[in-house]
Coordinates of C-alpha atoms and ligand atoms in Angstrom, one line a residue:
X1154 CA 36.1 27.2 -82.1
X1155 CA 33.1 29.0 -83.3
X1156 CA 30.8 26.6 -81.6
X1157 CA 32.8 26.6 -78.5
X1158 CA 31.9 30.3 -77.9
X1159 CA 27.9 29.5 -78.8
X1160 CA 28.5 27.7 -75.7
X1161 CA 29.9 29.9 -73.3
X1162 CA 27.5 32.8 -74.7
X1163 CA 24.5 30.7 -73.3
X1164 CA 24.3 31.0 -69.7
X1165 CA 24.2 35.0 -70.7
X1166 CA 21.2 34.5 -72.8
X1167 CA 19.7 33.0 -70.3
X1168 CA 20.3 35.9 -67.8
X1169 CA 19.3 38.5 -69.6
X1170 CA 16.4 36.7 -71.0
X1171 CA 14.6 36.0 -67.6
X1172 CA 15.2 40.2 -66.3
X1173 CA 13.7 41.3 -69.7
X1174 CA 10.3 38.9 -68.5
X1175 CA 11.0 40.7 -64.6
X1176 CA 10.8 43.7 -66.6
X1177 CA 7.3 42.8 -67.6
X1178 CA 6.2 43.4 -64.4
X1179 CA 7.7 46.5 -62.5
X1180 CA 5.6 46.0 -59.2
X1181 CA 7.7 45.2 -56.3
X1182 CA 6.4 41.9 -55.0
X1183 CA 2.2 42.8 -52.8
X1184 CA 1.5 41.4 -49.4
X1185 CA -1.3 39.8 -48.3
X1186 CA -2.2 39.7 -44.3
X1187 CA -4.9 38.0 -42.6
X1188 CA -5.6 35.1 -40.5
X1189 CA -4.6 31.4 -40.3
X1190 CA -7.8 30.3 -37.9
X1191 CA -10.8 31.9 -38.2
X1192 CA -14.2 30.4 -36.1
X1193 CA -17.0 29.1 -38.5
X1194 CA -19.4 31.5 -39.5
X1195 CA -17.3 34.3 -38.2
X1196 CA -16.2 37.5 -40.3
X1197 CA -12.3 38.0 -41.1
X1198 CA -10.2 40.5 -43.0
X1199 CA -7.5 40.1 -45.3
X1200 CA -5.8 43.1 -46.5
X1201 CA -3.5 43.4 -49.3
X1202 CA -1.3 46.1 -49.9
X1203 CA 0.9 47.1 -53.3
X1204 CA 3.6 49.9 -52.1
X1205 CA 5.0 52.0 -54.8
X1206 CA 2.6 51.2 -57.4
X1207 CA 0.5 53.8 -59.3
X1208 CA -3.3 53.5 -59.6
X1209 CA -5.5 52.4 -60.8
X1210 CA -4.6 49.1 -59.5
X1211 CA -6.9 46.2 -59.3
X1212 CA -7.0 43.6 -56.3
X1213 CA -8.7 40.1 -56.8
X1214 CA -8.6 37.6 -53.5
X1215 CA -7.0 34.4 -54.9
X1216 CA -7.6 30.9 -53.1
X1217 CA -6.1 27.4 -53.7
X1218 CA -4.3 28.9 -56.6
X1219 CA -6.4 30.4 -59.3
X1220 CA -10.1 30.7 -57.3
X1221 CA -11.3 34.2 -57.8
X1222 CA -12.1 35.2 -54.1
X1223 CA -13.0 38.9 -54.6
X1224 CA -11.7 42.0 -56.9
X1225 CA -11.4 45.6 -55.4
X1226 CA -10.6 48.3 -57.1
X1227 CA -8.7 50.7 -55.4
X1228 CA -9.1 53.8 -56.5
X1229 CA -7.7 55.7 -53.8
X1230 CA -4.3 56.2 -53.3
X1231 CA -3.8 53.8 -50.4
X1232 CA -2.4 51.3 -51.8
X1233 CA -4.2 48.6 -50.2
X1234 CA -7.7 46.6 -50.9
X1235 CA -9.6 44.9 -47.9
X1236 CA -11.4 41.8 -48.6
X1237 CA -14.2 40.7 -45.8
X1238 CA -15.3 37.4 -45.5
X1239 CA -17.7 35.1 -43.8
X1240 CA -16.1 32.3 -42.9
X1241 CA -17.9 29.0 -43.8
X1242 CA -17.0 25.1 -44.3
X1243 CA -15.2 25.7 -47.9
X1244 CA -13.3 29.1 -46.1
X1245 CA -10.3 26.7 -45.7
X1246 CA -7.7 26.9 -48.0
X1247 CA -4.3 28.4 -49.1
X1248 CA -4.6 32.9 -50.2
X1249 CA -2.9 35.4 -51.9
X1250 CA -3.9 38.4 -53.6
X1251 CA -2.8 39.4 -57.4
X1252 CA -2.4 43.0 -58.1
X1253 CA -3.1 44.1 -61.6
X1254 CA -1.4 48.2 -62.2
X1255 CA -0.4 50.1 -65.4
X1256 CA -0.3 46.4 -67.3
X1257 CA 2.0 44.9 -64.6
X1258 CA 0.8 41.9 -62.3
X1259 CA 2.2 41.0 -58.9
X1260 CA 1.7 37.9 -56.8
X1261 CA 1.4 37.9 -53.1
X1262 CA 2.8 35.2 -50.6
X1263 CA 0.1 32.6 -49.6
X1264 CA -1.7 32.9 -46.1
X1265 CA -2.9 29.5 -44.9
X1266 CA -6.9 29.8 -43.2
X1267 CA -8.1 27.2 -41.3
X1268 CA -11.7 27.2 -40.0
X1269 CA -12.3 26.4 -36.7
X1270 CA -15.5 24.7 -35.4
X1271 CA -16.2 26.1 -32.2
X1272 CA -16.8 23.8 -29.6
X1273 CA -20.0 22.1 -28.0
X1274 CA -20.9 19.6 -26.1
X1275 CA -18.2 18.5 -23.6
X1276 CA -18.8 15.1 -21.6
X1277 CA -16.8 13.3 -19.9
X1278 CA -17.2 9.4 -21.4
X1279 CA -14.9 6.4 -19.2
X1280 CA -14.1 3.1 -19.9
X1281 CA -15.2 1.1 -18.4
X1282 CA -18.5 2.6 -17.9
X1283 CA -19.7 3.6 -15.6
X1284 CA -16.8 4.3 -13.8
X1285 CA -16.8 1.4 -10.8
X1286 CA -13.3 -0.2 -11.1
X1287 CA -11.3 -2.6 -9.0
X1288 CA -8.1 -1.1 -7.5
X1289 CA -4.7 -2.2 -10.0
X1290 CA -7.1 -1.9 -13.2
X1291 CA -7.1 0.2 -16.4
X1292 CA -9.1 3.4 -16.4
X1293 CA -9.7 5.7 -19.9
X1294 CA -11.7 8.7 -19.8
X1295 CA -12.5 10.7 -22.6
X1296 CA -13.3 14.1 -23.2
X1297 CA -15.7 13.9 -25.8
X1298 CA -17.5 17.1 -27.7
X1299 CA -20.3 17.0 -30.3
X1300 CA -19.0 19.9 -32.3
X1301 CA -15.6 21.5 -32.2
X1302 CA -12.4 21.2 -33.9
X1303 CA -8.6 22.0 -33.2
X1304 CA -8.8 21.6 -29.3
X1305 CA -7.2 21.5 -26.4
X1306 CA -8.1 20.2 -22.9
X1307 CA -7.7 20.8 -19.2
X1308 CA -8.2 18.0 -17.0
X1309 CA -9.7 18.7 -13.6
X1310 CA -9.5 16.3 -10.8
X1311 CA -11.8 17.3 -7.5
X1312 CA -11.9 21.1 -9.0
X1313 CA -8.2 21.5 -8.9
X1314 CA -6.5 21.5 -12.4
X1315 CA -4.1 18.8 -13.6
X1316 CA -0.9 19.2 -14.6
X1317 CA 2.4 18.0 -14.9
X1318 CA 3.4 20.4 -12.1
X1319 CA 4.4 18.5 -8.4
X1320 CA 1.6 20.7 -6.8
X1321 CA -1.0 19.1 -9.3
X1322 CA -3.6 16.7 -7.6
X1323 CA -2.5 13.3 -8.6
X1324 CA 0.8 14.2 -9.9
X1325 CA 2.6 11.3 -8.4
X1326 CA -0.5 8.9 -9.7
X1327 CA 0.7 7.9 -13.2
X1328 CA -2.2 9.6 -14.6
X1329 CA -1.8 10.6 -18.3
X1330 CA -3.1 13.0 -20.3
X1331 CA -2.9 12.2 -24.1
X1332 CA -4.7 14.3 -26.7
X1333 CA -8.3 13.8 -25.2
X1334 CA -8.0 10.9 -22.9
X1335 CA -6.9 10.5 -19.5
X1336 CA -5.3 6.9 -19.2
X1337 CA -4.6 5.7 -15.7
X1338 CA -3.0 2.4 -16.3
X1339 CA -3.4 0.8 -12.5
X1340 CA -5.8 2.8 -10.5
X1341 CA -5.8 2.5 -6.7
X1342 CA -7.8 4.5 -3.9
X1343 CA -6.1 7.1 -4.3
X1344 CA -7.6 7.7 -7.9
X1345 CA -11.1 7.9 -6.8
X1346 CA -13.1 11.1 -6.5
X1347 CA -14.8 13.8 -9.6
X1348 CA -13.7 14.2 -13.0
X1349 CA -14.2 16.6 -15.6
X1350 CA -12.5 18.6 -18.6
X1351 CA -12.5 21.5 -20.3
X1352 CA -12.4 21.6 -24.2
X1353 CA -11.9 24.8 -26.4
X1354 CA -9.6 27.6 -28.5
X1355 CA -7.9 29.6 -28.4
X1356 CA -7.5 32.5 -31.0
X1357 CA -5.9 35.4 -30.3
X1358 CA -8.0 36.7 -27.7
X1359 CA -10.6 35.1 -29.0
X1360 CA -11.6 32.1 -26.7
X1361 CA -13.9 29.6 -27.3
X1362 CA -14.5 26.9 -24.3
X1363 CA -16.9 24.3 -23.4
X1364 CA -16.7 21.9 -19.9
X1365 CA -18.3 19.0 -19.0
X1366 CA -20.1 17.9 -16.3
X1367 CA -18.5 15.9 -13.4
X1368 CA -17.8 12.0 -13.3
X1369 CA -17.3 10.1 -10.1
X1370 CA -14.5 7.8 -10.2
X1371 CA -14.8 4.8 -7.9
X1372 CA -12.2 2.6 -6.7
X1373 CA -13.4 -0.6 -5.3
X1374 CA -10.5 -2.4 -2.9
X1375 CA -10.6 -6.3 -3.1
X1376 CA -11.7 -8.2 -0.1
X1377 CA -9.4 -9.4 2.4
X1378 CA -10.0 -13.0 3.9
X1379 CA -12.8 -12.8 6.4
X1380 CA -12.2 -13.2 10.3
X1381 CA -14.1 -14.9 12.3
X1382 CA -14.7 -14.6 16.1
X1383 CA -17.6 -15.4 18.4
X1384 CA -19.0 -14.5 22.1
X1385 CA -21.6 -15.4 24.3
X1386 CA -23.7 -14.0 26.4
X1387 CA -26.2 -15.3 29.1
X1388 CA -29.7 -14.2 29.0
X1389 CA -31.7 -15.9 31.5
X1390 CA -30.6 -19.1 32.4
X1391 CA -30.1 -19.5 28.2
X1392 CA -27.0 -18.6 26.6
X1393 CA -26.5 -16.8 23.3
X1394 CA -23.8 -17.0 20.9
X1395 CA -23.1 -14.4 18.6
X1396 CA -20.7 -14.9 15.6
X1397 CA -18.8 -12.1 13.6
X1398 CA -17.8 -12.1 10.5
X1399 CA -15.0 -9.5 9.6
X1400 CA -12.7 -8.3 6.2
X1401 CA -10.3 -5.8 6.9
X1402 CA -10.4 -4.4 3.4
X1403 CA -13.0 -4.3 0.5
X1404 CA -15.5 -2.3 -1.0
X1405 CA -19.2 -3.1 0.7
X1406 CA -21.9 -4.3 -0.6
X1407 CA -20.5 -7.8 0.1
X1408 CA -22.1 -10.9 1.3
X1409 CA -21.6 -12.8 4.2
X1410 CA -22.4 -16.2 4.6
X1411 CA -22.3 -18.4 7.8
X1412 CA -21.8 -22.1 7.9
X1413 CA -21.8 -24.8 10.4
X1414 CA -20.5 -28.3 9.6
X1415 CA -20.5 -27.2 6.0
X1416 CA -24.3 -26.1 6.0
X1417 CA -25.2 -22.7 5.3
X1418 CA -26.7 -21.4 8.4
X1419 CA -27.4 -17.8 6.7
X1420 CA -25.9 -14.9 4.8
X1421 CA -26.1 -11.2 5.0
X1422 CA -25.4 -8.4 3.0
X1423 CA -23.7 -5.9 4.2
X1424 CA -24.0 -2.4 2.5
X1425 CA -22.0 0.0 4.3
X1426 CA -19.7 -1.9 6.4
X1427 CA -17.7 -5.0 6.0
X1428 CA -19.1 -7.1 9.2
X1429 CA -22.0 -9.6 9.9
X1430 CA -22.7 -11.2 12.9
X1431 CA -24.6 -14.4 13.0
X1432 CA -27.1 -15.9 15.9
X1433 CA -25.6 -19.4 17.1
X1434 CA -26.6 -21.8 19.7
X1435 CA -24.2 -22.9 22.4
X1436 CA -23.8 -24.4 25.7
X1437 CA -20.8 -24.4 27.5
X1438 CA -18.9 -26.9 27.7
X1439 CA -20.1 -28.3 24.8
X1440 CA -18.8 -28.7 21.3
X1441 CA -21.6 -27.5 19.1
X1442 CA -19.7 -27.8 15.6
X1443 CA -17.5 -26.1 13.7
X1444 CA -18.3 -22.6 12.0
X1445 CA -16.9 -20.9 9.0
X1446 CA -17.8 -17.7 7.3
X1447 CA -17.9 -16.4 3.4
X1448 CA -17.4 -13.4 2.1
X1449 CA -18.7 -12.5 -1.6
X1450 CA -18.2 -9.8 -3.6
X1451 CA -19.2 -9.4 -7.7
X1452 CA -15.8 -10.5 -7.5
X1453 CA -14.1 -12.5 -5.1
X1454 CA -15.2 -15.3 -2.8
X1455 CA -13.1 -15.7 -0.1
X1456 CA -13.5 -18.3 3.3
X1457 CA -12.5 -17.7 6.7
X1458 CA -10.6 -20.5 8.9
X1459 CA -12.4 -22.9 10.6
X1460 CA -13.4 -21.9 14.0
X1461 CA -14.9 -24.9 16.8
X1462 CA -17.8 -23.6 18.6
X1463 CA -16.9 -24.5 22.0
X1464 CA -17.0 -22.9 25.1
X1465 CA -14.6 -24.3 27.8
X1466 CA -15.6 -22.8 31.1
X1467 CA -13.2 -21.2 33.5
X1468 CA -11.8 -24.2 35.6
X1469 CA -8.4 -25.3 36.5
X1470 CA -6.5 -23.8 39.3
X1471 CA -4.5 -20.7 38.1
X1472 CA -0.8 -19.5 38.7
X1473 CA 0.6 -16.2 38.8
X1474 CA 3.9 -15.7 36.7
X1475 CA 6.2 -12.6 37.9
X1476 CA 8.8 -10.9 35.6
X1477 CA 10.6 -8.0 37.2
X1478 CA 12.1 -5.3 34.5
X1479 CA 14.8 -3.3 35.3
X1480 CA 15.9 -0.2 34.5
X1481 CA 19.4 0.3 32.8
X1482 CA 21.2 1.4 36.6
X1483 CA 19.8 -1.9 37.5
X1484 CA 17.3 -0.1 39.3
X1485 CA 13.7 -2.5 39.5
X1486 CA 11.3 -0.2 37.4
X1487 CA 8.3 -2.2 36.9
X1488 CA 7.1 -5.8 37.2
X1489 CA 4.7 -8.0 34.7
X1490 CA 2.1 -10.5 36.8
X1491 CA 0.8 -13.0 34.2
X1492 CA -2.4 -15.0 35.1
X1493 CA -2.0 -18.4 33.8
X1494 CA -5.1 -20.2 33.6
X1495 CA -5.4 -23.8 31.8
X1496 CA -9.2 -23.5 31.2
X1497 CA -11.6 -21.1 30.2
X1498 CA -12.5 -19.2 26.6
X1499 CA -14.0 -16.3 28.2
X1500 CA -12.2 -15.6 31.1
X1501 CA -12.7 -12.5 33.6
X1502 CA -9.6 -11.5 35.3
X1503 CA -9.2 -9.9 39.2
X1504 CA -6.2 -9.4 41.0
X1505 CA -5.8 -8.5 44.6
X1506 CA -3.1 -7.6 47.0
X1507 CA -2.5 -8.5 50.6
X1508 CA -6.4 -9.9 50.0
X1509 CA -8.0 -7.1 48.7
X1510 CA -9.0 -6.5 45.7
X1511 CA -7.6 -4.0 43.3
X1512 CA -10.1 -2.6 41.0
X1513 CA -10.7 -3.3 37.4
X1514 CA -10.2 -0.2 35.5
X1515 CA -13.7 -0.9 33.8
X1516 CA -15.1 -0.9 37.6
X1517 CA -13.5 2.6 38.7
X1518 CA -10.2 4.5 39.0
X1519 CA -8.3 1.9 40.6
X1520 CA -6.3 3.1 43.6
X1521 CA -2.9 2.8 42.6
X1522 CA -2.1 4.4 39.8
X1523 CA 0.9 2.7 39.1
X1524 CA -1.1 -0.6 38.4
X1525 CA -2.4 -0.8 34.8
X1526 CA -3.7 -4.1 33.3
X1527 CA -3.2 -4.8 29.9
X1528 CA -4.5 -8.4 27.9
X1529 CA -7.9 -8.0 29.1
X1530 CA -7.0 -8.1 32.3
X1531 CA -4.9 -11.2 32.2
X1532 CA -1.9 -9.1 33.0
X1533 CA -1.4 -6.6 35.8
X1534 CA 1.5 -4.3 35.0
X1535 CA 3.1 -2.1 38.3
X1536 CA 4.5 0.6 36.5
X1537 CA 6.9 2.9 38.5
X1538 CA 7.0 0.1 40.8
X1539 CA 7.8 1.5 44.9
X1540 CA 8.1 -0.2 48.4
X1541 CA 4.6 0.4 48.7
X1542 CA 4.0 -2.7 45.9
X1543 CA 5.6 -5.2 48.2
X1544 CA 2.8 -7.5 49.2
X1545 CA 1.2 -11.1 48.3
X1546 CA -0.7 -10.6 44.6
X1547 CA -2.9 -13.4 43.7
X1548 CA -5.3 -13.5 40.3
X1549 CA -8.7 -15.0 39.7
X1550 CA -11.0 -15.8 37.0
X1551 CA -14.8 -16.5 36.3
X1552 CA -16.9 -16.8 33.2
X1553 CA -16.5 -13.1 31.8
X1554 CA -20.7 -14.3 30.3
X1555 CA -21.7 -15.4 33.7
X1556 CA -21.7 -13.3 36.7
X1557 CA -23.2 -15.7 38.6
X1558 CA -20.1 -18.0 38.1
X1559 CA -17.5 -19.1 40.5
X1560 CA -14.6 -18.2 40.7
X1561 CA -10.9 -19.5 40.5
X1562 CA -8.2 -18.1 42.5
X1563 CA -4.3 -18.5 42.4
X1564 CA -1.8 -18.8 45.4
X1565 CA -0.7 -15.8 46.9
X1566 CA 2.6 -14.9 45.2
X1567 CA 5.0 -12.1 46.9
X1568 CA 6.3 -9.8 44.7
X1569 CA 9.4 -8.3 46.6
X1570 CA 10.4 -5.1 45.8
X1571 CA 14.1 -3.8 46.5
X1572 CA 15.3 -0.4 46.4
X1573 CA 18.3 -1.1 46.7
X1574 CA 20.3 0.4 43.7
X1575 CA 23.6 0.0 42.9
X1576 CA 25.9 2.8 41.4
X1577 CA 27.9 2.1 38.5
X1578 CA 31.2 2.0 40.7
X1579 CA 29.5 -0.8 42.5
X1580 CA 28.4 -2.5 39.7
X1581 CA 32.3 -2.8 38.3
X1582 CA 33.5 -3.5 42.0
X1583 CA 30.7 -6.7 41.4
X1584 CA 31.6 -7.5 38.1
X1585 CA 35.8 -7.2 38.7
X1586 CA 35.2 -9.5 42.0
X1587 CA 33.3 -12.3 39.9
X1588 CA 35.6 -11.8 37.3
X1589 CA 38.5 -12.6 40.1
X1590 CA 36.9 -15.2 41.4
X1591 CA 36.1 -17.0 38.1
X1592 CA 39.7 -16.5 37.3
X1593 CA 41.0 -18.2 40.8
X1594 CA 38.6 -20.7 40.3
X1595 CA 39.7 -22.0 36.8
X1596 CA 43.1 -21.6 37.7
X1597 CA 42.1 -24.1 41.1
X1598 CA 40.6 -26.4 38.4
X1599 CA 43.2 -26.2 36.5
X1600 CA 46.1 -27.2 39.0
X1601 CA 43.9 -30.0 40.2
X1602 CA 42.9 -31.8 36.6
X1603 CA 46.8 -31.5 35.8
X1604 CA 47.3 -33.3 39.1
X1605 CA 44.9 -35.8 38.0
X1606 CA 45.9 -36.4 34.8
X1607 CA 49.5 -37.3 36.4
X1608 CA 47.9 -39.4 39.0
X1609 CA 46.2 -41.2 36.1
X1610 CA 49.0 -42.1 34.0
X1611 CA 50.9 -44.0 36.5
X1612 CA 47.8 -46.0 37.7
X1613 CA 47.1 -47.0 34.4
X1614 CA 50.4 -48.3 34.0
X1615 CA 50.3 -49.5 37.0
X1616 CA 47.2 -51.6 36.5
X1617 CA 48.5 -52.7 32.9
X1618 CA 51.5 -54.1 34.7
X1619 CA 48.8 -55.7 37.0
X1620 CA 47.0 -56.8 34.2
X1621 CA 49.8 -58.6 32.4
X1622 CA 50.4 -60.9 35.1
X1623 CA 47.3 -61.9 35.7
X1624 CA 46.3 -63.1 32.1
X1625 CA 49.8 -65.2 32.1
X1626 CA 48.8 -66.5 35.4
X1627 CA 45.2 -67.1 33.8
X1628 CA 47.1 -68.9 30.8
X1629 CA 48.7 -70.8 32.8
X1630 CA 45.9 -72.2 34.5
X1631 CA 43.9 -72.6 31.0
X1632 CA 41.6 -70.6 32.2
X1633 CA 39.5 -68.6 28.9
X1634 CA 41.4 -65.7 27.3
X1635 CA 40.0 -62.8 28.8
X1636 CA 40.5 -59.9 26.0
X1637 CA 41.6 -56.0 26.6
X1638 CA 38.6 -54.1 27.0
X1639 CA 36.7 -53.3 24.0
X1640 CA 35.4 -49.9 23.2
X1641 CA 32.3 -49.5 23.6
X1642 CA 31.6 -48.9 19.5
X1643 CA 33.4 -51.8 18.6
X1644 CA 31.1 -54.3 20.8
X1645 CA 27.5 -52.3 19.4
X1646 CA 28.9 -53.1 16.0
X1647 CA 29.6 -57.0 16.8
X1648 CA 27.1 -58.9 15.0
X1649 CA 26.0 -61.1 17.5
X1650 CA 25.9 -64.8 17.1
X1651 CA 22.8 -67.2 18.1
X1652 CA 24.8 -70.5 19.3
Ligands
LIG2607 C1 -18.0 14.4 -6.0 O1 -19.3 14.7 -6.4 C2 -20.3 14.2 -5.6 C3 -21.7 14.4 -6.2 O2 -21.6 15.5 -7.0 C4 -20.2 14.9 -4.2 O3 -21.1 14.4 -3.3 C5 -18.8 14.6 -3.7 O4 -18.6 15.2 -2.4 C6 -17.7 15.0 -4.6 N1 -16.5 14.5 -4.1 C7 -15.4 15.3 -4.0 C8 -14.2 14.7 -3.4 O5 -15.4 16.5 -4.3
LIG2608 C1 -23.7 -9.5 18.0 O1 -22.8 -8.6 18.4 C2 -22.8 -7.4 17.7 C3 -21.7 -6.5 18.2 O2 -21.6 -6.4 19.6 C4 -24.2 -6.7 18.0 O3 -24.2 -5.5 17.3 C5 -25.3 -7.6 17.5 O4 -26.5 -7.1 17.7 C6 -25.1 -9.0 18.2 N1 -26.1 -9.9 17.6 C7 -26.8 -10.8 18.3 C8 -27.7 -11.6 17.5 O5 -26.7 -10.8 19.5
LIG2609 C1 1.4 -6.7 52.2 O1 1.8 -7.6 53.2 C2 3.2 -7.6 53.3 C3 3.6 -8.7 54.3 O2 2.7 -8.7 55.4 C4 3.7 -6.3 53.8 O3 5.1 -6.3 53.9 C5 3.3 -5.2 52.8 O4 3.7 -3.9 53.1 C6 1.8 -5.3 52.5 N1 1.6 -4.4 51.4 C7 0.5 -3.6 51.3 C8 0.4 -2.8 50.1 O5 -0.3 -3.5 52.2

């Protein structure tokens, strides 16, 4: 029993125990203020201040627990010490301030300082380096600083600041800031252009930044297959080919190499465009071999088709192929003359009306304005066609090289034009009458293949009837069974005998 109350008397003990130690020290509880980043080598202040507690009091500057900082003695009766302090390396650390009055000690809360490094230095560094990539590859860059810690960076693309913003340049480019890097996983065209960034800190109003200079990004697009083409030219009574060699797409310097019949002929580097054109021989009317062109890059290599270097001269006798178009009223609106000519690589086209010749536009301003030629002249288009088209057009070719060639001419062909529109009232009156007429016809069709068929049933019974009595009369005069008809399938399929 006695024991029992030992027991419940002990959490009281230990109550009153602890407030006769709080007792020790009367001081309400000090505070320490200063900074959590401070630059290297820079000054800060930490104050702490004891309220409510009589002098003399003394004020030490505690750091990482029990590391004597700095004393004060305040003997004023503000009730506060200031510590200054140069900031250096070993600044860093965890602080609070004890205050020592009248026998009594208090502890302050802990302020955390960090030391800041200001920054230096700021380059931009890429990988790959230097920053030449192919369009769909990887691009890192860096924003590296010799000296500096706890920073932050600003991206600039062209100038102009990225962000995460929609306005941003590049926003919609999968382009990815992360701590110090920019990480553009595929890079296209698009991604090409200057590069820098901006390192630093912020404290307070304290602002500490460094940027680098610029890096040009460049994007190099992968060759497209090369074309190749040729012309000729007559210079004299020689002629001159002249072969080109073409990608669409790519990043120059490339190399272009000719062959013909599988021997290099030459190359070329082109540095600013994505063309070469080669010097070949030819005659016309000859075959003088069969060309191809390469394209190289650091990259690629890439071959053209095979092209035959042969120039058929214009020869052959050509026709003239009319198409009339017509307008949704069924009104004529324009007609297409085609030139058709069987021979000739490099043909030049004329075309003429009621035997004189209407001008090339390359010649002049052609006198109707209504005639336009499109396909190099192949076609002559009468746009806006009128009455005043009517007439007898005929095309001719020559050796577009030569002008000393002769020419080829077509038979006159008369293009007819009719004015004649029809309204849409007479367009249904047309269409109801064929309809009527179609209608009486297959009903006259009708009436006559069900006559037919009729007719056709008693022949054919008539003619087995027929039939009858002439095989008995056949038997009867042992004459050879003639059979019934066979289909036609059934006598194909008859293996036929050898006897
Ligand atoms: C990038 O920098 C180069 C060289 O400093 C300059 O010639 C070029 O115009 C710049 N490009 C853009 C898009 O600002
Ligand atoms: C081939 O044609 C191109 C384009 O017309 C021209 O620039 C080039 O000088 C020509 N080359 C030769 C060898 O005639
Ligand atoms: C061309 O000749 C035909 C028939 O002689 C004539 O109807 C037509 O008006 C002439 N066309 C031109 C534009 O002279």
């Amino acid at each position: 029993m006695k024991n029992k109350q030992e027991l419940c008397l002990l959490p009281v003990l230990v109550v009153a125990c602890l407030v006769s130690k709080m007792g020790g020290s009367p001081l309400s509880s000090p505070i320490l203020i200063g900074p959590d980043k401070a630059y290297l080598n820079s000054k800060v202040v930490f104050q702490c201040r004891s309220p409510g507690s009589p002098p003399p009091i003394t004020y030490e500057l505690l750091k990482d627990g029990n590391h004597l900082v700095a004393t004060s003695n305040d003997l004023q009766d503000d009730q506060s010490a200031t510590f200054s302090l140069k900031i250096s390396v070993t600044s860093e650390g965890s602080y609070h301030c004890r205050v020592t009055a009248g026998g009594n000690t208090g502890l302050s809360g802990t302020v955390l300082l960090q030391v800041v490094i200001p920054v230096s230095g700021t380059m931009v560094t890429s990988d790959p380096n230097p920053p030449i990539l192919y369009e769909g590859s990887r691009l890192v860059l860096s924003c590296d600083v010799t000296r500096g810690s706890h920073l932050s960076y600003t991206w600039f693309y062209n100038r102009q600041e990225v962000t995460s913003s929609p306005t941003s340049p590049l926003t919609p480019l999968l382009l990815w800031p992360v701590g110090n890097t920019l990480v553009v996983e595929r890079v296209t065209a698009k991604h090409a252009g200057n590069y820098s960034c901006m390192a630093g800190t912020r404290i307070k109003t304290n602002s500490r930044f460094s940027s680098s200079g610029e890096v040009t990004v460049r994007v190099k697009a992968y060759l497209s297959v090369p074309q190749i083409s040729f012309t000729i030219s007559k210079e004299g009574s020689s002629y001159r080919g002249n072969v080109t060699c073409r990608s669409s797409r790519g990043t120059p310097p490339v190399t272009f190499y000719l062959f013909l019949d599988d021997k290099e002929m030459g190359s070329d580097v082109a540095m600013e465009s994505l063309v070469a054109w080669f010097p070949v021989a030819i005659v016309p009317g000859r075959d003088m071999g069969v060309v191809q062109c390469r394209v190289e890059s650091d990259a690629q290599r890439l071959t053209s088709k095979p092209l035959t270097l042969e120039v058929v001269p214009v020869g052959g006798s050509p026709k003239v192929d009319v198409e009339y178009l017509y307008r949704a009223d069924s009104k004529m609106a324009a007609a297409r003359l085609q030139c058709l000519l069987s021979l000739g690589t490099f043909p030049f086209f004329s075309w003429s009306l009621n035997g004189s010749i209407l001008l090339h536009p390359s010649e002049g301003v052609s006198s109707h304005p209504s005639h336009a030629l499109a396909d190099e002249g192949r076609t002559l288009l009468l746009t806006e066609i009128t009455l005043e088209d009517t007439g007898y057009y005929r095309c001719r070719a020559r050796n577009s090289y030569d002008v000393t060639s002769a020419w080829v001419e077509s038979e006159p062909v008369l293009v007819q034009v009719t004015e004649v529109s029809m309204t849409t009232l007479e367009v249904i009156a047309i269409v109801f009458c064929c309809f009527l007429m179609l209608t009486l016809a297959g009903g006259v069709a009708c009436v006559m293949r069900m006559l037919n068929r009729q007719r056709g049933i008693v022949a054919s019974s008539e003619q087995r009837g027929r039939e009858r009595a002439a095989n008995e009369r056949r038997f009867s005069e042992h004459f050879c069974i003639i059979p019934d008809p066979l289909p036609l399938t059934d006598i194909t399929t008859r293996p036929l005998r050898s006897q």
